[in-house]
Amino acid sequence: MSFTRPEPPYYAVVISSALSGEDPDGYAAMAVRMAELGARQPGYLGRESQTGADGRELTVLYYRDTESITAWQRHTEHLEAQRLGKQRWYADYHIEVARVERAYGFQRS
Amino acid sequence: MSFTRPEPPYYAVVISSALSGEDPDGYAAMAVRMAELGARQPGYLGRESQTGADGRELTVLYYRDTESITAWQRHTEHLEAQRLGKQRWYADYHIEVARVERAYGFQRS
């Protein structure tokens, strides 16, 4: 558990992506910048992310509400990152916006 | 994109987990069995899963509706797997049930 979640409802953005292999340094720098900037946006709650041995990345970003997601999607610097992402960095991606309705967990004592 | 998604709304179950390290062969066998059995349940749509270098696994299972999720959760063999998971295999897990409201993607041409 990388962060403390609030009680549902809240929102999850599920991103499954693969890189093109083009300009890896540019991508890495932008990924760090977007993670920092994104984490400072109103309504951002936290993230979970794993990259597999096949290079595919699965990331879930959490937000308080859809307004927070829309505002980040339209952020000027993020729009430029999205443009470059499609032009250079991504082979493909799939994004889903989902409303978390219930949540539960287990922690070994 | 490991499977063709329907148009929203549909459901996503987000599972973030870490193993305890106990009985890895038993866990591996059960994971294969549950993936096979789970994929045959009514309403199951597909999955995305990545395991990081740190050993944490992030998995998203997709379903047509909440009834399909509940039915699988209560499946006799799956209940036994859940019991053993808490007893032996998992250090921790966090599960969220979320309604996918919109989805979009990009594929390099």
JSON list of C-alpha atoms in Angstrom, two decimals:
[
{"chain": "A", "resi": 1, "resn": "MET", "atom": "CA", "xyz": [0.00, 0.00, 0.00]},
{"chain": "A", "resi": 2, "resn": "SER", "atom": "CA", "xyz": [1.89, 3.02, -1.23]},
{"chain": "A", "resi": 3, "resn": "PHE", "atom": "CA", "xyz": [-0.64, 5.55, 0.09]},
{"chain": "A", "resi": 4, "resn": "THR", "atom": "CA", "xyz": [-3.68, 5.82, 2.34]},
{"chain": "A", "resi": 5, "resn": "ARG", "atom": "CA", "xyz": [-6.89, 5.67, 0.37]},
{"chain": "A", "resi": 6, "resn": "PRO", "atom": "CA", "xyz": [-10.06, 7.51, 1.43]},
{"chain": "A", "resi": 7, "resn": "GLU", "atom": "CA", "xyz": [-13.38, 5.69, 1.81]},
{"chain": "A", "resi": 8, "resn": "PRO", "atom": "CA", "xyz": [-15.09, 5.07, -1.57]},
{"chain": "A", "resi": 9, "resn": "PRO", "atom": "CA", "xyz": [-16.38, 6.56, -3.74]},
{"chain": "A", "resi": 10, "resn": "TYR", "atom": "CA", "xyz": [-13.24, 7.95, -5.37]},
{"chain": "A", "resi": 11, "resn": "TYR", "atom": "CA", "xyz": [-11.80, 7.60, -8.89]},
{"chain": "A", "resi": 12, "resn": "ALA", "atom": "CA", "xyz": [-9.17, 5.43, -10.54]},
{"chain": "A", "resi": 13, "resn": "VAL", "atom": "CA", "xyz": [-7.52, 6.03, -13.92]},
{"chain": "A", "resi": 14, "resn": "VAL", "atom": "CA", "xyz": [-6.15, 2.72, -15.24]},
{"chain": "A", "resi": 15, "resn": "ILE", "atom": "CA", "xyz": [-3.38, 3.11, -17.83]},
{"chain": "A", "resi": 16, "resn": "SER", "atom": "CA", "xyz": [-1.90, 0.17, -19.73]},
{"chain": "A", "resi": 17, "resn": "SER", "atom": "CA", "xyz": [0.94, 1.26, -22.02]},
{"chain": "A", "resi": 18, "resn": "ALA", "atom": "CA", "xyz": [3.93, 0.15, -24.07]},
{"chain": "A", "resi": 19, "resn": "LEU", "atom": "CA", "xyz": [6.78, 2.39, -25.23]},
{"chain": "A", "resi": 20, "resn": "SER", "atom": "CA", "xyz": [7.91, 2.75, -28.83]},
{"chain": "A", "resi": 21, "resn": "GLY", "atom": "CA", "xyz": [11.60, 2.68, -27.85]},
{"chain": "A", "resi": 22, "resn": "GLU", "atom": "CA", "xyz": [12.14, 6.09, -29.47]},
{"chain": "A", "resi": 23, "resn": "ASP", "atom": "CA", "xyz": [13.89, 8.80, -27.38]},
{"chain": "A", "resi": 24, "resn": "PRO", "atom": "CA", "xyz": [14.04, 6.89, -24.06]},
{"chain": "A", "resi": 25, "resn": "ASP", "atom": "CA", "xyz": [15.92, 9.67, -22.23]},
{"chain": "A", "resi": 26, "resn": "GLY", "atom": "CA", "xyz": [13.36, 12.27, -23.26]},
{"chain": "A", "resi": 27, "resn": "TYR", "atom": "CA", "xyz": [10.57, 9.97, -22.09]},
{"chain": "A", "resi": 28, "resn": "ALA", "atom": "CA", "xyz": [12.27, 9.24, -18.74]},
{"chain": "A", "resi": 29, "resn": "ALA", "atom": "CA", "xyz": [12.77, 12.96, -18.00]},
{"chain": "A", "resi": 30, "resn": "MET", "atom": "CA", "xyz": [9.16, 13.76, -18.93]},
{"chain": "A", "resi": 31, "resn": "ALA", "atom": "CA", "xyz": [7.82, 10.84, -16.88]},
{"chain": "A", "resi": 32, "resn": "VAL", "atom": "CA", "xyz": [9.60, 12.16, -13.76]},
{"chain": "A", "resi": 33, "resn": "ARG", "atom": "CA", "xyz": [8.37, 15.71, -14.41]},
{"chain": "A", "resi": 34, "resn": "MET", "atom": "CA", "xyz": [4.76, 14.59, -14.98]},
{"chain": "A", "resi": 35, "resn": "ALA", "atom": "CA", "xyz": [4.77, 12.38, -11.86]},
{"chain": "A", "resi": 36, "resn": "GLU", "atom": "CA", "xyz": [5.98, 15.35, -9.76]},
{"chain": "A", "resi": 37, "resn": "LEU", "atom": "CA", "xyz": [3.61, 17.87, -11.33]},
{"chain": "A", "resi": 38, "resn": "GLY", "atom": "CA", "xyz": [0.69, 15.42, -11.35]},
{"chain": "A", "resi": 39, "resn": "ALA", "atom": "CA", "xyz": [1.12, 14.63, -7.65]},
{"chain": "A", "resi": 40, "resn": "ARG", "atom": "CA", "xyz": [0.71, 18.34, -6.82]},
{"chain": "A", "resi": 41, "resn": "GLN", "atom": "CA", "xyz": [-2.66, 18.72, -8.59]},
{"chain": "A", "resi": 42, "resn": "PRO", "atom": "CA", "xyz": [-5.82, 19.26, -6.50]},
{"chain": "A", "resi": 43, "resn": "GLY", "atom": "CA", "xyz": [-7.72, 16.02, -5.92]},
{"chain": "A", "resi": 44, "resn": "TYR", "atom": "CA", "xyz": [-4.75, 13.71, -6.61]},
{"chain": "A", "resi": 45, "resn": "LEU", "atom": "CA", "xyz": [-4.69, 10.87, -4.08]},
{"chain": "A", "resi": 46, "resn": "GLY", "atom": "CA", "xyz": [-1.84, 8.58, -5.10]},
{"chain": "A", "resi": 47, "resn": "ARG", "atom": "CA", "xyz": [-0.70, 5.92, -7.55]},
{"chain": "A", "resi": 48, "resn": "GLU", "atom": "CA", "xyz": [0.25, 2.28, -8.05]},
{"chain": "A", "resi": 49, "resn": "SER", "atom": "CA", "xyz": [2.48, 1.30, -10.96]},
{"chain": "A", "resi": 50, "resn": "GLN", "atom": "CA", "xyz": [4.34, -1.79, -12.15]},
{"chain": "A", "resi": 51, "resn": "THR", "atom": "CA", "xyz": [6.43, -2.41, -15.25]},
{"chain": "A", "resi": 52, "resn": "GLY", "atom": "CA", "xyz": [6.70, -5.99, -16.44]},
{"chain": "A", "resi": 53, "resn": "ALA", "atom": "CA", "xyz": [9.64, -7.82, -17.92]},
{"chain": "A", "resi": 54, "resn": "ASP", "atom": "CA", "xyz": [7.93, -7.39, -21.33]},
{"chain": "A", "resi": 55, "resn": "GLY", "atom": "CA", "xyz": [8.19, -3.59, -20.92]},
{"chain": "A", "resi": 56, "resn": "ARG", "atom": "CA", "xyz": [4.44, -3.00, -20.59]},
{"chain": "A", "resi": 57, "resn": "GLU", "atom": "CA", "xyz": [3.51, -0.63, -17.81]},
{"chain": "A", "resi": 58, "resn": "LEU", "atom": "CA", "xyz": [0.32, -0.85, -15.77]},
{"chain": "A", "resi": 59, "resn": "THR", "atom": "CA", "xyz": [-0.44, 2.27, -13.72]},
{"chain": "A", "resi": 60, "resn": "VAL", "atom": "CA", "xyz": [-3.44, 3.26, -11.62]},
{"chain": "A", "resi": 61, "resn": "LEU", "atom": "CA", "xyz": [-3.75, 6.93, -10.66]},
{"chain": "A", "resi": 62, "resn": "TYR", "atom": "CA", "xyz": [-6.26, 7.84, -7.95]},
{"chain": "A", "resi": 63, "resn": "TYR", "atom": "CA", "xyz": [-8.33, 11.01, -7.68]},
{"chain": "A", "resi": 64, "resn": "ARG", "atom": "CA", "xyz": [-11.03, 12.43, -5.46]},
{"chain": "A", "resi": 65, "resn": "ASP", "atom": "CA", "xyz": [-13.44, 13.16, -8.36]},
{"chain": "A", "resi": 66, "resn": "THR", "atom": "CA", "xyz": [-13.78, 13.44, -12.15]},
{"chain": "A", "resi": 67, "resn": "GLU", "atom": "CA", "xyz": [-13.25, 17.22, -12.09]},
{"chain": "A", "resi": 68, "resn": "SER", "atom": "CA", "xyz": [-9.69, 16.65, -10.79]},
{"chain": "A", "resi": 69, "resn": "ILE", "atom": "CA", "xyz": [-9.04, 14.18, -13.62]},
{"chain": "A", "resi": 70, "resn": "THR", "atom": "CA", "xyz": [-10.36, 16.55, -16.29]},
{"chain": "A", "resi": 71, "resn": "ALA", "atom": "CA", "xyz": [-8.34, 19.49, -14.91]},
{"chain": "A", "resi": 72, "resn": "TRP", "atom": "CA", "xyz": [-5.11, 17.45, -15.02]},
{"chain": "A", "resi": 73, "resn": "GLN", "atom": "CA", "xyz": [-5.91, 16.16, -18.50]},
{"chain": "A", "resi": 74, "resn": "ARG", "atom": "CA", "xyz": [-6.20, 19.79, -19.70]},
{"chain": "A", "resi": 75, "resn": "HIS", "atom": "CA", "xyz": [-3.15, 21.14, -17.83]},
{"chain": "A", "resi": 76, "resn": "THR", "atom": "CA", "xyz": [-0.97, 23.00, -20.39]},
{"chain": "A", "resi": 77, "resn": "GLU", "atom": "CA", "xyz": [2.26, 21.17, -19.61]},
{"chain": "A", "resi": 78, "resn": "HIS", "atom": "CA", "xyz": [0.48, 17.82, -19.49]},
{"chain": "A", "resi": 79, "resn": "LEU", "atom": "CA", "xyz": [-1.14, 18.49, -22.90]},
{"chain": "A", "resi": 80, "resn": "GLU", "atom": "CA", "xyz": [2.33, 18.99, -24.38]},
{"chain": "A", "resi": 81, "resn": "ALA", "atom": "CA", "xyz": [3.51, 15.74, -22.74]},
{"chain": "A", "resi": 82, "resn": "GLN", "atom": "CA", "xyz": [0.50, 13.92, -24.21]},
{"chain": "A", "resi": 83, "resn": "ARG", "atom": "CA", "xyz": [1.27, 15.32, -27.67]},
{"chain": "A", "resi": 84, "resn": "LEU", "atom": "CA", "xyz": [4.91, 14.19, -27.51]},
{"chain": "A", "resi": 85, "resn": "GLY", "atom": "CA", "xyz": [3.79, 10.84, -26.08]},
{"chain": "A", "resi": 86, "resn": "LYS", "atom": "CA", "xyz": [1.72, 10.10, -29.18]},
{"chain": "A", "resi": 87, "resn": "GLN", "atom": "CA", "xyz": [4.32, 11.55, -31.54]},
{"chain": "A", "resi": 88, "resn": "ARG", "atom": "CA", "xyz": [7.36, 9.77, -30.08]},
{"chain": "A", "resi": 89, "resn": "TRP", "atom": "CA", "xyz": [7.22, 7.72, -26.93]},
{"chain": "A", "resi": 90, "resn": "TYR", "atom": "CA", "xyz": [4.23, 5.37, -26.93]},
{"chain": "A", "resi": 91, "resn": "ALA", "atom": "CA", "xyz": [3.65, 2.32, -29.11]},
{"chain": "A", "resi": 92, "resn": "ASP", "atom": "CA", "xyz": [0.15, 2.08, -27.63]},
{"chain": "A", "resi": 93, "resn": "TYR", "atom": "CA", "xyz": [-1.84, 2.93, -24.54]},
{"chain": "A", "resi": 94, "resn": "HIS", "atom": "CA", "xyz": [-5.29, 2.25, -23.17]},
{"chain": "A", "resi": 95, "resn": "ILE", "atom": "CA", "xyz": [-6.85, 4.49, -20.51]},
{"chain": "A", "resi": 96, "resn": "GLU", "atom": "CA", "xyz": [-9.96, 3.88, -18.42]},
{"chain": "A", "resi": 97, "resn": "VAL", "atom": "CA", "xyz": [-11.65, 6.23, -15.96]},
{"chain": "A", "resi": 98, "resn": "ALA", "atom": "CA", "xyz": [-13.46, 4.27, -13.26]},
{"chain": "A", "resi": 99, "resn": "ARG", "atom": "CA", "xyz": [-15.45, 5.06, -10.12]},
{"chain": "A", "resi": 100, "resn": "VAL", "atom": "CA", "xyz": [-14.25, 3.00, -7.15]},
{"chain": "A", "resi": 101, "resn": "GLU", "atom": "CA", "xyz": [-17.38, 1.74, -5.41]},
{"chain": "A", "resi": 102, "resn": "ARG", "atom": "CA", "xyz": [-15.87, -0.53, -2.75]},
{"chain": "A", "resi": 103, "resn": "ALA", "atom": "CA", "xyz": [-12.45, -1.40, -1.43]},
{"chain": "A", "resi": 104, "resn": "TYR", "atom": "CA", "xyz": [-10.99, -3.83, 1.07]},
{"chain": "A", "resi": 105, "resn": "GLY", "atom": "CA", "xyz": [-7.65, -5.25, 1.99]},
{"chain": "A", "resi": 106, "resn": "PHE", "atom": "CA", "xyz": [-5.53, -7.64, 3.99]},
{"chain": "A", "resi": 107, "resn": "GLN", "atom": "CA", "xyz": [-2.28, -7.06, 5.85]},
{"chain": "A", "resi": 108, "resn": "ARG", "atom": "CA", "xyz": [-0.36, -9.93, 7.45]},
{"chain": "A", "resi": 109, "resn": "SER", "atom": "CA", "xyz": [0.00, -9.25, 11.16]},
{"chain": "B", "resi": 1, "resn": "MET", "atom": "CA", "xyz": [-4.09, -4.53, -25.37]},
{"chain": "B", "resi": 2, "resn": "SER", "atom": "CA", "xyz": [-4.47, -8.13, -24.30]},
{"chain": "B", "resi": 3, "resn": "PHE", "atom": "CA", "xyz": [-8.22, -8.33, -25.03]},
{"chain": "B", "resi": 4, "resn": "THR", "atom": "CA", "xyz": [-11.02, -6.43, -26.72]},
{"chain": "B", "resi": 5, "resn": "ARG", "atom": "CA", "xyz": [-12.97, -4.36, -24.26]},
{"chain": "B", "resi": 6, "resn": "PRO", "atom": "CA", "xyz": [-16.69, -3.64, -24.67]},
{"chain": "B", "resi": 7, "resn": "GLU", "atom": "CA", "xyz": [-18.04, -0.08, -24.60]},
{"chain": "B", "resi": 8, "resn": "PRO", "atom": "CA", "xyz": [-18.36, 1.29, -21.03]},
{"chain": "B", "resi": 9, "resn": "PRO", "atom": "CA", "xyz": [-19.90, 0.86, -18.59]},
{"chain": "B", "resi": 10, "resn": "TYR", "atom": "CA", "xyz": [-18.20, -2.33, -17.41]},
{"chain": "B", "resi": 11, "resn": "TYR", "atom": "CA", "xyz": [-16.34, -3.21, -14.22]},
{"chain": "B", "resi": 12, "resn": "ALA", "atom": "CA", "xyz": [-12.69, -3.37, -13.16]},
{"chain": "B", "resi": 13, "resn": "VAL", "atom": "CA", "xyz": [-11.29, -5.11, -10.08]},
{"chain": "B", "resi": 14, "resn": "VAL", "atom": "CA", "xyz": [-7.90, -3.56, -9.21]},
{"chain": "B", "resi": 15, "resn": "ILE", "atom": "CA", "xyz": [-5.67, -5.81, -7.10]},
{"chain": "B", "resi": 16, "resn": "SER", "atom": "CA", "xyz": [-2.35, -4.65, -5.65]},
{"chain": "B", "resi": 17, "resn": "SER", "atom": "CA", "xyz": [-0.56, -7.45, -3.81]},
{"chain": "B", "resi": 18, "resn": "ALA", "atom": "CA", "xyz": [2.73, -8.68, -2.36]},
{"chain": "B", "resi": 19, "resn": "LEU", "atom": "CA", "xyz": [3.59, -12.28, -1.56]},
{"chain": "B", "resi": 20, "resn": "SER", "atom": "CA", "xyz": [4.81, -13.50, 1.81]},
{"chain": "B", "resi": 21, "resn": "GLY", "atom": "CA", "xyz": [7.42, -15.78, 0.24]},
{"chain": "B", "resi": 22, "resn": "GLU", "atom": "CA", "xyz": [5.87, -18.83, 1.95]},
{"chain": "B", "resi": 23, "resn": "ASP", "atom": "CA", "xyz": [5.07, -21.88, -0.22]},
{"chain": "B", "resi": 24, "resn": "PRO", "atom": "CA", "xyz": [5.87, -20.32, -3.64]},
{"chain": "B", "resi": 25, "resn": "ASP", "atom": "CA", "xyz": [5.17, -23.55, -5.57]},
{"chain": "B", "resi": 26, "resn": "GLY", "atom": "CA", "xyz": [1.76, -23.92, -3.97]},
{"chain": "B", "resi": 27, "resn": "TYR", "atom": "CA", "xyz": [0.99, -20.31, -4.80]},
{"chain": "B", "resi": 28, "resn": "ALA", "atom": "CA", "xyz": [2.15, -20.64, -8.42]},
{"chain": "B", "resi": 29, "resn": "ALA", "atom": "CA", "xyz": [-0.01, -23.73, -9.00]},
{"chain": "B", "resi": 30, "resn": "MET", "atom": "CA", "xyz": [-3.06, -22.08, -7.44]},
{"chain": "B", "resi": 31, "resn": "ALA", "atom": "CA", "xyz": [-2.50, -18.86, -9.43]},
{"chain": "B", "resi": 32, "resn": "VAL", "atom": "CA", "xyz": [-2.55, -20.83, -12.70]},
{"chain": "B", "resi": 33, "resn": "ARG", "atom": "CA", "xyz": [-5.66, -22.76, -11.63]},
{"chain": "B", "resi": 34, "resn": "MET", "atom": "CA", "xyz": [-7.54, -19.62, -10.54]},
{"chain": "B", "resi": 35, "resn": "ALA", "atom": "CA", "xyz": [-6.61, -17.76, -13.76]},
{"chain": "B", "resi": 36, "resn": "GLU", "atom": "CA", "xyz": [-7.99, -20.67, -15.82]},
{"chain": "B", "resi": 37, "resn": "LEU", "atom": "CA", "xyz": [-11.11, -21.13, -13.73]},
{"chain": "B", "resi": 38, "resn": "GLY", "atom": "CA", "xyz": [-11.69, -17.37, -13.39]},
{"chain": "B", "resi": 39, "resn": "ALA", "atom": "CA", "xyz": [-11.48, -16.85, -17.14]},
{"chain": "B", "resi": 40, "resn": "ARG", "atom": "CA", "xyz": [-14.34, -19.34, -17.66]},
{"chain": "B", "resi": 41, "resn": "GLN", "atom": "CA", "xyz": [-16.79, -17.55, -15.34]},
{"chain": "B", "resi": 42, "resn": "PRO", "atom": "CA", "xyz": [-19.84, -15.79, -16.83]},
{"chain": "B", "resi": 43, "resn": "GLY", "atom": "CA", "xyz": [-19.25, -12.07, -17.28]},
{"chain": "B", "resi": 44, "resn": "TYR", "atom": "CA", "xyz": [-15.44, -12.27, -17.24]},
{"chain": "B", "resi": 45, "resn": "LEU", "atom": "CA", "xyz": [-13.97, -10.00, -19.94]},
{"chain": "B", "resi": 46, "resn": "GLY", "atom": "CA", "xyz": [-10.19, -10.18, -19.54]},
{"chain": "B", "resi": 47, "resn": "ARG", "atom": "CA", "xyz": [-7.21, -9.05, -17.48]},
{"chain": "B", "resi": 48, "resn": "GLU", "atom": "CA", "xyz": [-4.07, -6.93, -17.38]},
{"chain": "B", "resi": 49, "resn": "SER", "atom": "CA", "xyz": [-1.28, -7.81, -14.95]},
{"chain": "B", "resi": 50, "resn": "GLN", "atom": "CA", "xyz": [2.30, -6.74, -14.28]},
{"chain": "B", "resi": 51, "resn": "THR", "atom": "CA", "xyz": [4.76, -7.81, -11.61]},
{"chain": "B", "resi": 52, "resn": "GLY", "atom": "CA", "xyz": [7.48, -5.33, -10.71]},
{"chain": "B", "resi": 53, "resn": "ALA", "atom": "CA", "xyz": [11.11, -5.94, -9.86]},
{"chain": "B", "resi": 54, "resn": "ASP", "atom": "CA", "xyz": [10.13, -5.36, -6.20]},
{"chain": "B", "resi": 55, "resn": "GLY", "atom": "CA", "xyz": [7.78, -8.38, -6.40]},
{"chain": "B", "resi": 56, "resn": "ARG", "atom": "CA", "xyz": [4.55, -6.39, -6.06]},
{"chain": "B", "resi": 57, "resn": "GLU", "atom": "CA", "xyz": [1.87, -7.42, -8.50]},
{"chain": "B", "resi": 58, "resn": "LEU", "atom": "CA", "xyz": [-0.69, -5.07, -9.98]},
{"chain": "B", "resi": 59, "resn": "THR", "atom": "CA", "xyz": [-3.62, -6.81, -11.68]},
{"chain": "B", "resi": 60, "resn": "VAL", "atom": "CA", "xyz": [-6.84, -5.50, -13.19]},
{"chain": "B", "resi": 61, "resn": "LEU", "atom": "CA", "xyz": [-9.61, -8.03, -13.86]},
{"chain": "B", "resi": 62, "resn": "TYR", "atom": "CA", "xyz": [-12.52, -6.92, -16.05]},
{"chain": "B", "resi": 63, "resn": "TYR", "atom": "CA", "xyz": [-16.17, -7.98, -15.77]},
{"chain": "B", "resi": 64, "resn": "ARG", "atom": "CA", "xyz": [-19.47, -7.17, -17.43]},
{"chain": "B", "resi": 65, "resn": "ASP", "atom": "CA", "xyz": [-21.22, -6.33, -14.13]},
{"chain": "B", "resi": 66, "resn": "THR", "atom": "CA", "xyz": [-21.03, -6.56, -10.32]},
{"chain": "B", "resi": 67, "resn": "GLU", "atom": "CA", "xyz": [-23.10, -9.76, -10.22]},
{"chain": "B", "resi": 68, "resn": "SER", "atom": "CA", "xyz": [-20.31, -11.56, -12.12]},
{"chain": "B", "resi": 69, "resn": "ILE", "atom": "CA", "xyz": [-17.74, -10.27, -9.61]},
{"chain": "B", "resi": 70, "resn": "THR", "atom": "CA", "xyz": [-19.82, -11.39, -6.62]},
{"chain": "B", "resi": 71, "resn": "ALA", "atom": "CA", "xyz": [-20.46, -14.84, -8.12]},
{"chain": "B", "resi": 72, "resn": "TRP", "atom": "CA", "xyz": [-16.72, -15.40, -8.68]},
{"chain": "B", "resi": 73, "resn": "GLN", "atom": "CA", "xyz": [-15.89, -14.12, -5.21]},
{"chain": "B", "resi": 74, "resn": "ARG", "atom": "CA", "xyz": [-18.26, -16.75, -3.75]},
{"chain": "B", "resi": 75, "resn": "HIS", "atom": "CA", "xyz": [-17.18, -19.64, -6.01]},
{"chain": "B", "resi": 76, "resn": "THR", "atom": "CA", "xyz": [-16.34, -22.61, -3.74]},
{"chain": "B", "resi": 77, "resn": "GLU", "atom": "CA", "xyz": [-12.88, -23.27, -5.15]},
{"chain": "B", "resi": 78, "resn": "HIS", "atom": "CA", "xyz": [-12.05, -19.56, -5.19]},
{"chain": "B", "resi": 79, "resn": "LEU", "atom": "CA", "xyz": [-13.13, -19.23, -1.52]},
{"chain": "B", "resi": 80, "resn": "GLU", "atom": "CA", "xyz": [-10.62, -21.96, -0.62]},
{"chain": "B", "resi": 81, "resn": "ALA", "atom": "CA", "xyz": [-7.91, -20.15, -2.62]},
{"chain": "B", "resi": 82, "resn": "GLN", "atom": "CA", "xyz": [-8.73, -16.91, -0.78]},
{"chain": "B", "resi": 83, "resn": "ARG", "atom": "CA", "xyz": [-8.48, -18.69, 2.58]},
{"chain": "B", "resi": 84, "resn": "LEU", "atom": "CA", "xyz": [-5.07, -20.17, 1.74]},
{"chain": "B", "resi": 85, "resn": "GLY", "atom": "CA", "xyz": [-3.96, -16.81, 0.33]},
{"chain": "B", "resi": 86, "resn": "LYS", "atom": "CA", "xyz": [-4.51, -15.10, 3.67]},
{"chain": "B", "resi": 87, "resn": "GLN", "atom": "CA", "xyz": [-3.12, -18.03, 5.64]},
{"chain": "B", "resi": 88, "resn": "ARG", "atom": "CA", "xyz": [0.06, -18.54, 3.59]},
{"chain": "B", "resi": 89, "resn": "TRP", "atom": "CA", "xyz": [0.73, -16.72, 0.38]},
{"chain": "B", "resi": 90, "resn": "TYR", "atom": "CA", "xyz": [0.04, -13.00, 0.73]},
{"chain": "B", "resi": 91, "resn": "ALA", "atom": "CA", "xyz": [1.95, -10.43, 2.77]},
{"chain": "B", "resi": 92, "resn": "ASP", "atom": "CA", "xyz": [-0.73, -7.90, 1.90]},
{"chain": "B", "resi": 93, "resn": "TYR", "atom": "CA", "xyz": [-3.28, -7.06, -0.74]},
{"chain": "B", "resi": 94, "resn": "HIS", "atom": "CA", "xyz": [-5.64, -4.24, -1.57]},
{"chain": "B", "resi": 95, "resn": "ILE", "atom": "CA", "xyz": [-8.70, -4.76, -3.79]},
{"chain": "B", "resi": 96, "resn": "GLU", "atom": "CA", "xyz": [-10.96, -2.16, -5.37]},
{"chain": "B", "resi": 97, "resn": "VAL", "atom": "CA", "xyz": [-14.15, -2.71, -7.36]},
{"chain": "B", "resi": 98, "resn": "ALA", "atom": "CA", "xyz": [-14.66, 0.12, -9.84]},
{"chain": "B", "resi": 99, "resn": "ARG", "atom": "CA", "xyz": [-17.18, 0.99, -12.56]},
{"chain": "B", "resi": 100, "resn": "VAL", "atom": "CA", "xyz": [-15.45, 1.97, -15.82]},
{"chain": "B", "resi": 101, "resn": "GLU", "atom": "CA", "xyz": [-17.26, 5.07, -17.09]},
{"chain": "B", "resi": 102, "resn": "ARG", "atom": "CA", "xyz": [-15.11, 5.98, -20.09]},
{"chain": "B", "resi": 103, "resn": "ALA", "atom": "CA", "xyz": [-12.22, 4.50, -21.99]},
{"chain": "B", "resi": 104, "resn": "TYR", "atom": "CA", "xyz": [-9.97, 5.56, -24.87]},
{"chain": "B", "resi": 105, "resn": "GLY", "atom": "CA", "xyz": [-6.70, 4.54, -26.40]},
{"chain": "B", "resi": 106, "resn": "PHE", "atom": "CA", "xyz": [-3.92, 5.10, -28.87]},
{"chain": "B", "resi": 107, "resn": "GLN", "atom": "CA", "xyz": [-2.19, 2.70, -31.21]},
{"chain": "B", "resi": 108, "resn": "ARG", "atom": "CA", "xyz": [0.83, 3.73, -33.27]},
{"chain": "B", "resi": 109, "resn": "SER", "atom": "CA", "xyz": [0.06, 3.24, -36.94]}
]
